[in-house]
Short mmCIF file of C-alpha atoms and ligand atoms in Angstrom, two decimals:
data_model
loop_
_atom_site.label_atom_id
_atom_site.label_comp_id
_atom_site.label_asym_id
_atom_site.label_seq_id
_atom_site.Cartn_x
_atom_site.Cartn_y
_atom_site.Cartn_z
CA MET A 1 9.10 -12.50 -23.22
CA ILE A 2 5.40 -11.08 -21.66
CA LEU A 3 4.95 -7.33 -22.17
CA LEU A 4 3.70 -5.79 -18.93
CA GLU A 5 0.74 -3.88 -20.58
CA GLY A 6 0.70 -1.35 -18.00
CA LYS A 7 -1.68 0.62 -20.72
CA LYS A 8 -4.06 -2.49 -21.37
CA VAL A 9 -4.47 -3.46 -17.74
CA SER A 10 -4.93 0.01 -16.44
CA GLU A 11 -7.90 0.33 -19.19
CA GLU A 12 -9.58 -2.57 -17.41
CA ILE A 13 -8.89 -0.92 -14.05
CA LEU A 14 -10.45 1.93 -15.13
CA ALA A 15 -13.76 0.81 -16.68
CA GLU A 16 -14.21 -0.85 -13.60
CA LEU A 17 -13.48 2.33 -11.39
CA LYS A 18 -16.15 3.68 -13.52
CA LEU A 19 -19.02 1.19 -12.47
CA ARG A 20 -17.45 1.96 -8.35
CA ARG A 21 -17.70 5.50 -9.12
CA GLU A 22 -22.08 5.57 -11.16
CA LYS A 23 -22.36 3.22 -7.66
CA ILE A 24 -21.89 6.66 -5.49
CA ALA A 25 -24.57 8.91 -5.84
CA ASP A 26 -22.12 12.00 -4.31
CA LYS A 27 -20.30 14.34 -6.07
CA ILE A 28 -16.93 13.99 -6.51
CA LYS A 29 -13.89 16.17 -6.20
CA LEU A 30 -10.38 17.11 -6.08
CA ALA A 31 -8.22 19.36 -5.47
CA ILE A 32 -4.90 19.90 -7.33
CA ILE A 33 -2.49 22.60 -6.61
CA LEU A 34 0.16 23.21 -8.67
CA VAL A 35 2.91 25.67 -7.44
CA GLY A 36 5.25 27.67 -10.19
CA ASP A 37 5.55 26.78 -14.11
CA ASN A 38 6.36 23.81 -14.24
CA GLU A 39 5.88 21.83 -18.53
CA ALA A 40 5.80 18.01 -17.42
CA SER A 41 4.18 18.87 -14.61
CA GLU A 42 1.44 20.47 -16.85
CA ILE A 43 1.17 17.47 -18.66
CA TYR A 44 0.77 15.34 -15.52
CA ILE A 45 -1.98 17.36 -14.33
CA LYS A 46 -3.43 18.26 -17.78
CA ASN A 47 -3.64 13.93 -18.11
CA LYS A 48 -5.26 13.90 -14.58
CA VAL A 49 -7.48 16.03 -14.85
CA LYS A 50 -8.65 13.99 -18.64
CA LYS A 51 -8.90 10.69 -16.24
CA CYS A 52 -11.20 12.29 -13.28
CA HIS A 53 -14.50 14.00 -16.44
CA LYS A 54 -14.36 10.32 -17.28
CA LEU A 55 -14.82 9.34 -13.51
CA ASP A 56 -17.68 11.82 -12.92
CA ILE A 57 -15.58 13.60 -10.94
CA ASP A 58 -14.77 17.16 -10.30
CA VAL A 59 -11.09 19.29 -10.25
CA ASP A 60 -10.68 22.08 -9.22
CA VAL A 61 -6.66 23.46 -9.93
CA TYR A 62 -5.51 25.77 -7.69
CA ARG A 63 -2.10 27.61 -10.09
CA LEU A 64 0.12 29.38 -7.43
CA SER A 65 2.47 32.27 -8.44
CA VAL A 66 6.67 30.76 -7.87
CA GLU A 67 6.81 33.97 -5.20
CA THR A 68 4.40 31.57 -3.64
CA LYS A 69 5.39 31.43 0.19
CA GLU A 70 5.38 28.16 2.03
CA GLU A 71 2.87 29.73 4.97
CA GLU A 72 0.51 30.23 1.66
CA VAL A 73 0.26 26.56 0.55
CA ILE A 74 -0.63 25.47 3.48
CA ASP A 75 -3.44 27.58 4.24
CA LEU A 76 -4.87 26.84 1.21
CA ILE A 77 -3.98 22.99 2.25
CA GLU A 78 -5.31 23.44 5.07
CA LYS A 79 -8.84 25.15 3.52
CA LEU A 80 -8.95 22.36 0.83
CA ASN A 81 -9.12 20.37 4.14
CA LYS A 82 -12.29 21.95 5.38
CA ASP A 83 -14.00 22.25 3.10
CA LYS A 84 -16.52 19.32 3.31
CA GLU A 85 -17.32 19.45 -1.04
CA VAL A 86 -13.85 18.42 -1.64
CA THR A 87 -12.47 14.49 -1.58
CA GLY A 88 -9.14 14.34 -2.61
CA ILE A 89 -6.33 16.35 -2.33
CA LEU A 90 -2.91 16.57 -4.61
CA LEU A 91 0.00 18.57 -4.32
CA GLN A 92 1.82 17.97 -7.40
CA SER A 93 5.92 17.99 -7.42
CA PRO A 94 8.77 19.54 -7.60
CA VAL A 95 7.86 23.23 -5.72
CA PRO A 96 10.28 25.42 -5.57
CA ASP A 97 13.16 25.17 -3.18
CA ASN A 98 11.50 27.75 -0.96
CA ILE A 99 9.15 25.22 0.40
CA ASP A 100 9.27 22.41 2.60
CA ILE A 101 7.19 19.40 0.49
CA ILE A 102 6.90 17.26 3.06
CA LYS A 103 6.01 19.22 5.72
CA CYS A 104 3.05 20.68 2.56
CA PHE A 105 2.28 17.11 2.64
CA ASN A 106 1.69 16.39 6.03
CA CYS A 107 -0.36 19.63 6.82
CA ILE A 108 -3.15 16.87 3.85
CA ASP A 109 -5.79 15.32 5.97
CA TYR A 110 -4.37 12.37 5.64
CA ARG A 111 -8.39 10.76 4.53
CA LYS A 112 -7.70 13.49 1.85
CA ASP A 113 -4.76 12.67 1.24
CA ILE A 114 -4.50 10.71 -2.69
CA ASP A 115 -0.60 10.44 -2.85
CA GLY A 116 -0.08 9.04 0.23
CA PHE A 117 2.95 11.56 0.77
CA SER A 118 1.41 12.45 4.66
CA CYS A 119 3.00 10.98 8.15
CA ILE A 120 0.03 9.31 8.13
CA SER A 121 -0.55 7.82 5.00
CA VAL A 122 2.97 6.12 5.39
CA GLY A 123 2.90 5.39 9.33
CA ASN A 124 0.31 3.05 7.77
CA LEU A 125 1.81 1.40 5.25
CA TYR A 126 4.96 0.75 7.37
CA LEU A 127 2.25 -0.99 9.97
CA GLY A 128 1.10 -3.19 6.74
CA GLN A 129 -2.13 -1.48 7.03
CA GLU A 130 -2.43 -0.54 3.67
CA LYS A 131 -5.40 2.50 3.03
CA LEU A 132 -4.16 5.44 1.06
CA VAL A 133 -1.31 4.30 -1.08
CA SER A 134 1.48 6.36 -3.20
CA CYS A 135 -0.17 5.67 -6.13
CA THR A 136 3.24 4.77 -8.67
CA PRO A 137 4.11 2.17 -6.82
CA LYS A 138 0.23 0.65 -5.80
CA GLY A 139 0.24 0.23 -9.58
CA ILE A 140 3.57 -1.86 -10.24
CA ILE A 141 2.43 -4.23 -7.10
CA ARG A 142 -1.41 -4.00 -9.56
CA LEU A 143 0.54 -4.90 -12.67
CA LEU A 144 2.94 -7.51 -11.22
CA ASP A 145 -0.47 -9.06 -9.25
CA TYR A 146 -2.79 -8.92 -12.91
CA TYR A 147 0.47 -11.09 -14.81
CA ASN A 148 -0.39 -13.07 -11.92
CA ILE A 149 3.15 -13.14 -10.79
CA ASP A 150 3.58 -14.03 -7.59
CA LEU A 151 5.80 -12.06 -4.61
CA GLU A 152 7.02 -14.67 -2.19
CA GLY A 153 10.38 -15.53 -1.52
CA LYS A 154 11.44 -13.84 -4.75
CA ASN A 155 14.87 -12.25 -4.89
CA VAL A 156 13.69 -8.05 -6.09
CA CYS A 157 16.27 -5.20 -7.08
CA LEU A 158 14.94 -2.30 -6.08
CA ILE A 159 17.39 1.32 -7.82
CA ASN A 160 15.70 4.10 -6.18
CA ARG A 161 15.11 5.22 -2.26
CA SER A 162 12.54 7.87 -3.56
CA ASN A 163 9.68 8.69 -0.77
CA ILE A 164 8.15 8.77 -3.93
CA VAL A 165 8.78 4.78 -5.26
CA GLY A 166 11.23 2.93 -3.65
CA LYS A 167 10.00 3.44 -0.38
CA PRO A 168 6.62 3.52 -0.63
CA LEU A 169 7.77 0.10 -2.67
CA PHE A 170 9.76 -1.55 -0.03
CA HIS A 171 7.50 -2.02 2.23
CA LEU A 172 4.86 -3.30 -0.12
CA LEU A 173 7.03 -6.17 -1.76
CA LEU A 174 7.95 -7.34 1.42
CA GLN A 175 4.64 -7.20 2.88
CA ARG A 176 4.43 -9.57 -0.14
CA GLY A 177 6.96 -11.96 1.11
CA ALA A 178 9.39 -10.45 -1.41
CA THR A 179 13.38 -10.55 0.14
CA VAL A 180 14.40 -7.03 -1.69
CA THR A 181 17.65 -5.45 -1.35
CA VAL A 182 16.99 -1.10 -1.78
CA CYS A 183 20.19 0.20 -4.56
CA HIS A 184 20.98 4.08 -5.03
CA SER A 185 23.77 6.53 -5.87
CA LYS A 186 26.13 4.83 -3.62
CA THR A 187 25.55 0.94 -4.00
CA LYS A 188 28.72 -0.46 -5.02
CA ASN A 189 28.80 -3.01 -7.20
CA LEU A 190 25.51 -3.10 -8.65
CA SER A 191 25.48 -5.66 -11.38
CA GLU A 192 25.70 -8.00 -8.61
CA HIS A 193 22.74 -6.95 -7.02
CA THR A 194 20.58 -6.89 -9.82
CA LYS A 195 22.26 -10.44 -11.65
CA ASN A 196 20.70 -11.99 -8.58
CA ALA A 197 17.24 -10.86 -8.58
CA ASP A 198 14.50 -12.59 -9.86
CA ILE A 199 12.63 -8.76 -10.97
CA VAL A 200 15.10 -6.16 -11.38
CA ILE A 201 13.03 -2.23 -10.94
CA SER A 202 14.14 0.38 -11.72
CA ALA A 203 13.53 3.88 -11.07
CA VAL A 204 16.76 6.04 -11.85
CA GLY A 205 15.80 8.29 -14.50
CA LYS A 206 18.96 7.44 -16.82
CA PRO A 207 18.57 6.39 -20.62
CA ASN A 208 19.78 2.61 -20.88
CA PHE A 209 20.96 1.95 -17.42
CA ILE A 210 19.63 -1.06 -16.93
CA THR A 211 22.08 -3.38 -19.82
CA SER A 212 21.48 -7.43 -20.92
CA ASP A 213 24.63 -7.87 -19.05
CA MET A 214 23.64 -6.62 -15.38
CA VAL A 215 20.05 -9.27 -15.18
CA LYS A 216 20.16 -12.56 -15.30
CA ASP A 217 18.10 -15.21 -18.14
CA GLY A 218 14.68 -14.58 -17.00
CA VAL A 219 14.31 -11.71 -15.05
CA ILE A 220 11.06 -9.93 -14.38
CA VAL A 221 12.05 -6.06 -15.26
CA ILE A 222 9.64 -3.39 -14.28
CA ASP A 223 10.32 0.11 -16.12
CA VAL A 224 9.88 3.32 -14.24
CA GLY A 225 11.78 5.76 -15.27
CA ILE A 226 11.08 8.63 -17.48
CA SER A 227 13.40 10.08 -19.98
CA ARG A 228 13.36 12.71 -22.38
CA VAL A 229 15.45 11.88 -25.99
CA ASP A 230 15.25 13.59 -28.96
CA GLY A 231 11.19 13.88 -28.09
CA HIS A 232 10.88 10.47 -26.50
CA VAL A 233 9.73 9.29 -23.45
CA VAL A 234 12.61 6.69 -23.54
CA GLY A 235 12.82 4.18 -19.21
CA ASP A 236 16.10 3.42 -17.65
CA VAL A 237 16.63 -0.43 -19.66
CA ASP A 238 18.35 -1.11 -22.95
CA PHE A 239 14.71 -2.38 -23.53
CA SER A 240 15.72 -3.52 -26.88
CA ASN A 241 18.19 -6.60 -25.48
CA VAL A 242 17.27 -6.47 -21.73
CA SER A 243 14.01 -8.12 -22.86
CA LEU A 244 15.77 -11.30 -25.09
CA LYS A 245 16.17 -12.58 -21.07
CA ALA A 246 13.76 -11.20 -18.97
CA SER A 247 10.90 -13.42 -19.24
CA TYR A 248 7.97 -10.80 -18.49
CA ILE A 249 9.51 -6.84 -19.13
CA THR A 250 6.38 -3.22 -18.98
CA PRO A 251 6.84 -0.90 -21.85
CA VAL A 252 8.44 2.37 -21.54
CA PRO A 253 5.39 3.94 -22.72
CA GLY A 254 3.12 2.32 -21.89
CA GLY A 255 3.78 0.44 -18.97
CA VAL A 256 4.08 2.31 -15.18
CA GLY A 257 3.20 5.76 -16.25
CA PRO A 258 -0.46 4.50 -16.95
CA MET A 259 -0.23 2.48 -13.94
CA THR A 260 0.10 4.75 -11.67
CA VAL A 261 -2.72 7.35 -13.36
CA ALA A 262 -5.18 4.81 -12.54
CA MET A 263 -4.15 4.18 -9.00
CA ILE A 264 -4.50 7.98 -8.46
CA MET A 265 -8.38 7.97 -9.36
CA GLU A 266 -8.14 4.08 -7.36
CA ASN A 267 -7.15 6.70 -4.81
CA ILE A 268 -10.01 8.88 -4.63
CA LEU A 269 -13.60 6.71 -4.46
CA ILE A 270 -10.69 5.14 -1.67
CA ALA A 271 -10.93 7.83 -0.32
CA LYS A 272 -14.48 8.90 -0.43
CA GLU A 273 -15.96 5.42 0.09
CA ALA A 274 -14.28 6.03 2.88
CA ASN A 275 -15.05 9.46 5.01
CA LYS A 276 -19.12 9.22 3.04
P1 LIG B 1 14.65 10.49 -7.37
O1 LIG B 1 14.59 11.12 -6.29
O2 LIG B 1 15.88 11.79 -8.49
O3 LIG B 1 15.72 8.74 -7.45
C1 LIG B 1 15.92 8.36 -8.27
C2 LIG B 1 17.35 7.50 -7.66
O4 LIG B 1 17.86 6.31 -8.70
C3 LIG B 1 16.97 7.11 -6.28
O5 LIG B 1 17.49 6.76 -4.94
C4 LIG B 1 18.91 7.36 -6.73
O6 LIG B 1 19.83 7.06 -5.50
C5 LIG B 1 18.81 6.23 -7.32
N1 LIG B 1 20.43 6.75 -8.58
C6 LIG B 1 20.93 7.79 -9.39
N2 LIG B 1 21.80 7.41 -9.67
C7 LIG B 1 21.80 6.44 -9.01
C8 LIG B 1 23.46 5.32 -10.38
N3 LIG B 1 24.25 5.72 -10.58
N4 LIG B 1 22.97 3.58 -9.20
C9 LIG B 1 21.94 3.29 -8.51
N5 LIG B 1 20.81 4.38 -8.55
C10 LIG B 1 21.41 5.84 -8.69
O7 LIG B 1 13.51 10.11 -8.74
P2 LIG B 1 12.47 9.54 -8.73
O8 LIG B 1 10.86 10.78 -7.95
O9 LIG B 1 12.36 8.78 -7.10
O10 LIG B 1 11.76 9.38 -9.73
C11 LIG B 1 12.67 8.10 -10.26
C12 LIG B 1 12.57 7.87 -11.95
O11 LIG B 1 10.87 7.49 -11.91
C13 LIG B 1 12.60 9.29 -12.46
O12 LIG B 1 13.13 9.15 -13.96
C14 LIG B 1 11.04 9.85 -12.90
O13 LIG B 1 10.09 10.00 -13.83
C15 LIG B 1 10.37 8.57 -12.65
N6 LIG B 1 8.90 7.73 -12.25
C16 LIG B 1 8.05 7.28 -12.89
C17 LIG B 1 6.59 7.22 -13.05
C18 LIG B 1 6.21 7.10 -13.63
O14 LIG B 1 4.42 6.92 -12.95
N7 LIG B 1 6.07 6.07 -14.27
C19 LIG B 1 6.61 7.69 -10.91
C20 LIG B 1 7.46 8.62 -10.69
C21 LIG B 1 8.79 8.89 -11.08
P3 LIG B 1 20.00 8.12 -4.17
O15 LIG B 1 18.98 8.36 -3.59
O16 LIG B 1 21.84 8.32 -3.92
O17 LIG B 1 19.97 9.90 -5.11
#
């Protein structure tokens, strides 16, 4: 079994991005918008800010109160769209229920849409044009590429249909010639799909959701899920047993998570290079 070491791979990518950044003389600035208090969001933002500073990217974090109205978020996005000093904009999810996050994502200028969630970015992906692509799906593909795992003709069972993981990842996999089965909470007999898969990608958020009886020998397993159990971060996969059958598997932590952050950094540079 080979561990798909996202942490190690992401460090190599970040080192390459540092060199790429040094070739850009201009200032680069990321604007992050956080609405309401969310402990997990604060941790993610802290991590992104740290990585940005390592690449000499300035960051402005806009912390808006939980009472903020949707129009106020949109006004801020429009102000940042117009600001020539701002290279990229991230709206941190989740947002409070009174805010339509899809509407807000669609207000972000597609040239500054680092998360790739606006309808123009999603449309580009649908058409096979990979510009600013959603970072977790992109990070998963980059990790598979690093280990020379060819997707062409592979049966992939993807368990997730969300806008941020499953749907964009489906398009990236399809574009690379994989045969993709997208499963979700309404899927019947999930095990039949996972057992038939050369690659299982699970993004459910339930510990021990994927057990060894659900996968075939030699399977490649990508664990996207994040849950906290007794203060520890765990994925969806019963790692100790599934890893005995797998040919490749991601650890949690240290698998998909660091790849996501590296892809955010890459997207900021792509945005800057495209819009100089
Ligand atoms: P989400 O919107 O809640 O999606 C969860 C998906 O799991 C949904 O498609 C849901 O189906 C499906 N699901 C739930 N119960 C199921 C069941 N019993 N059988 C089959 N499918 C089931 O969450 P998300 O935002 O996509 O994130 C998913 C997980 O990935 C979370 O743990 C999140 O923390 C993690 N994540 C990690 C990273 C990273 O960088 N490592 C990035 C993003 C997300 P329905 O659509 O039918 O409800």
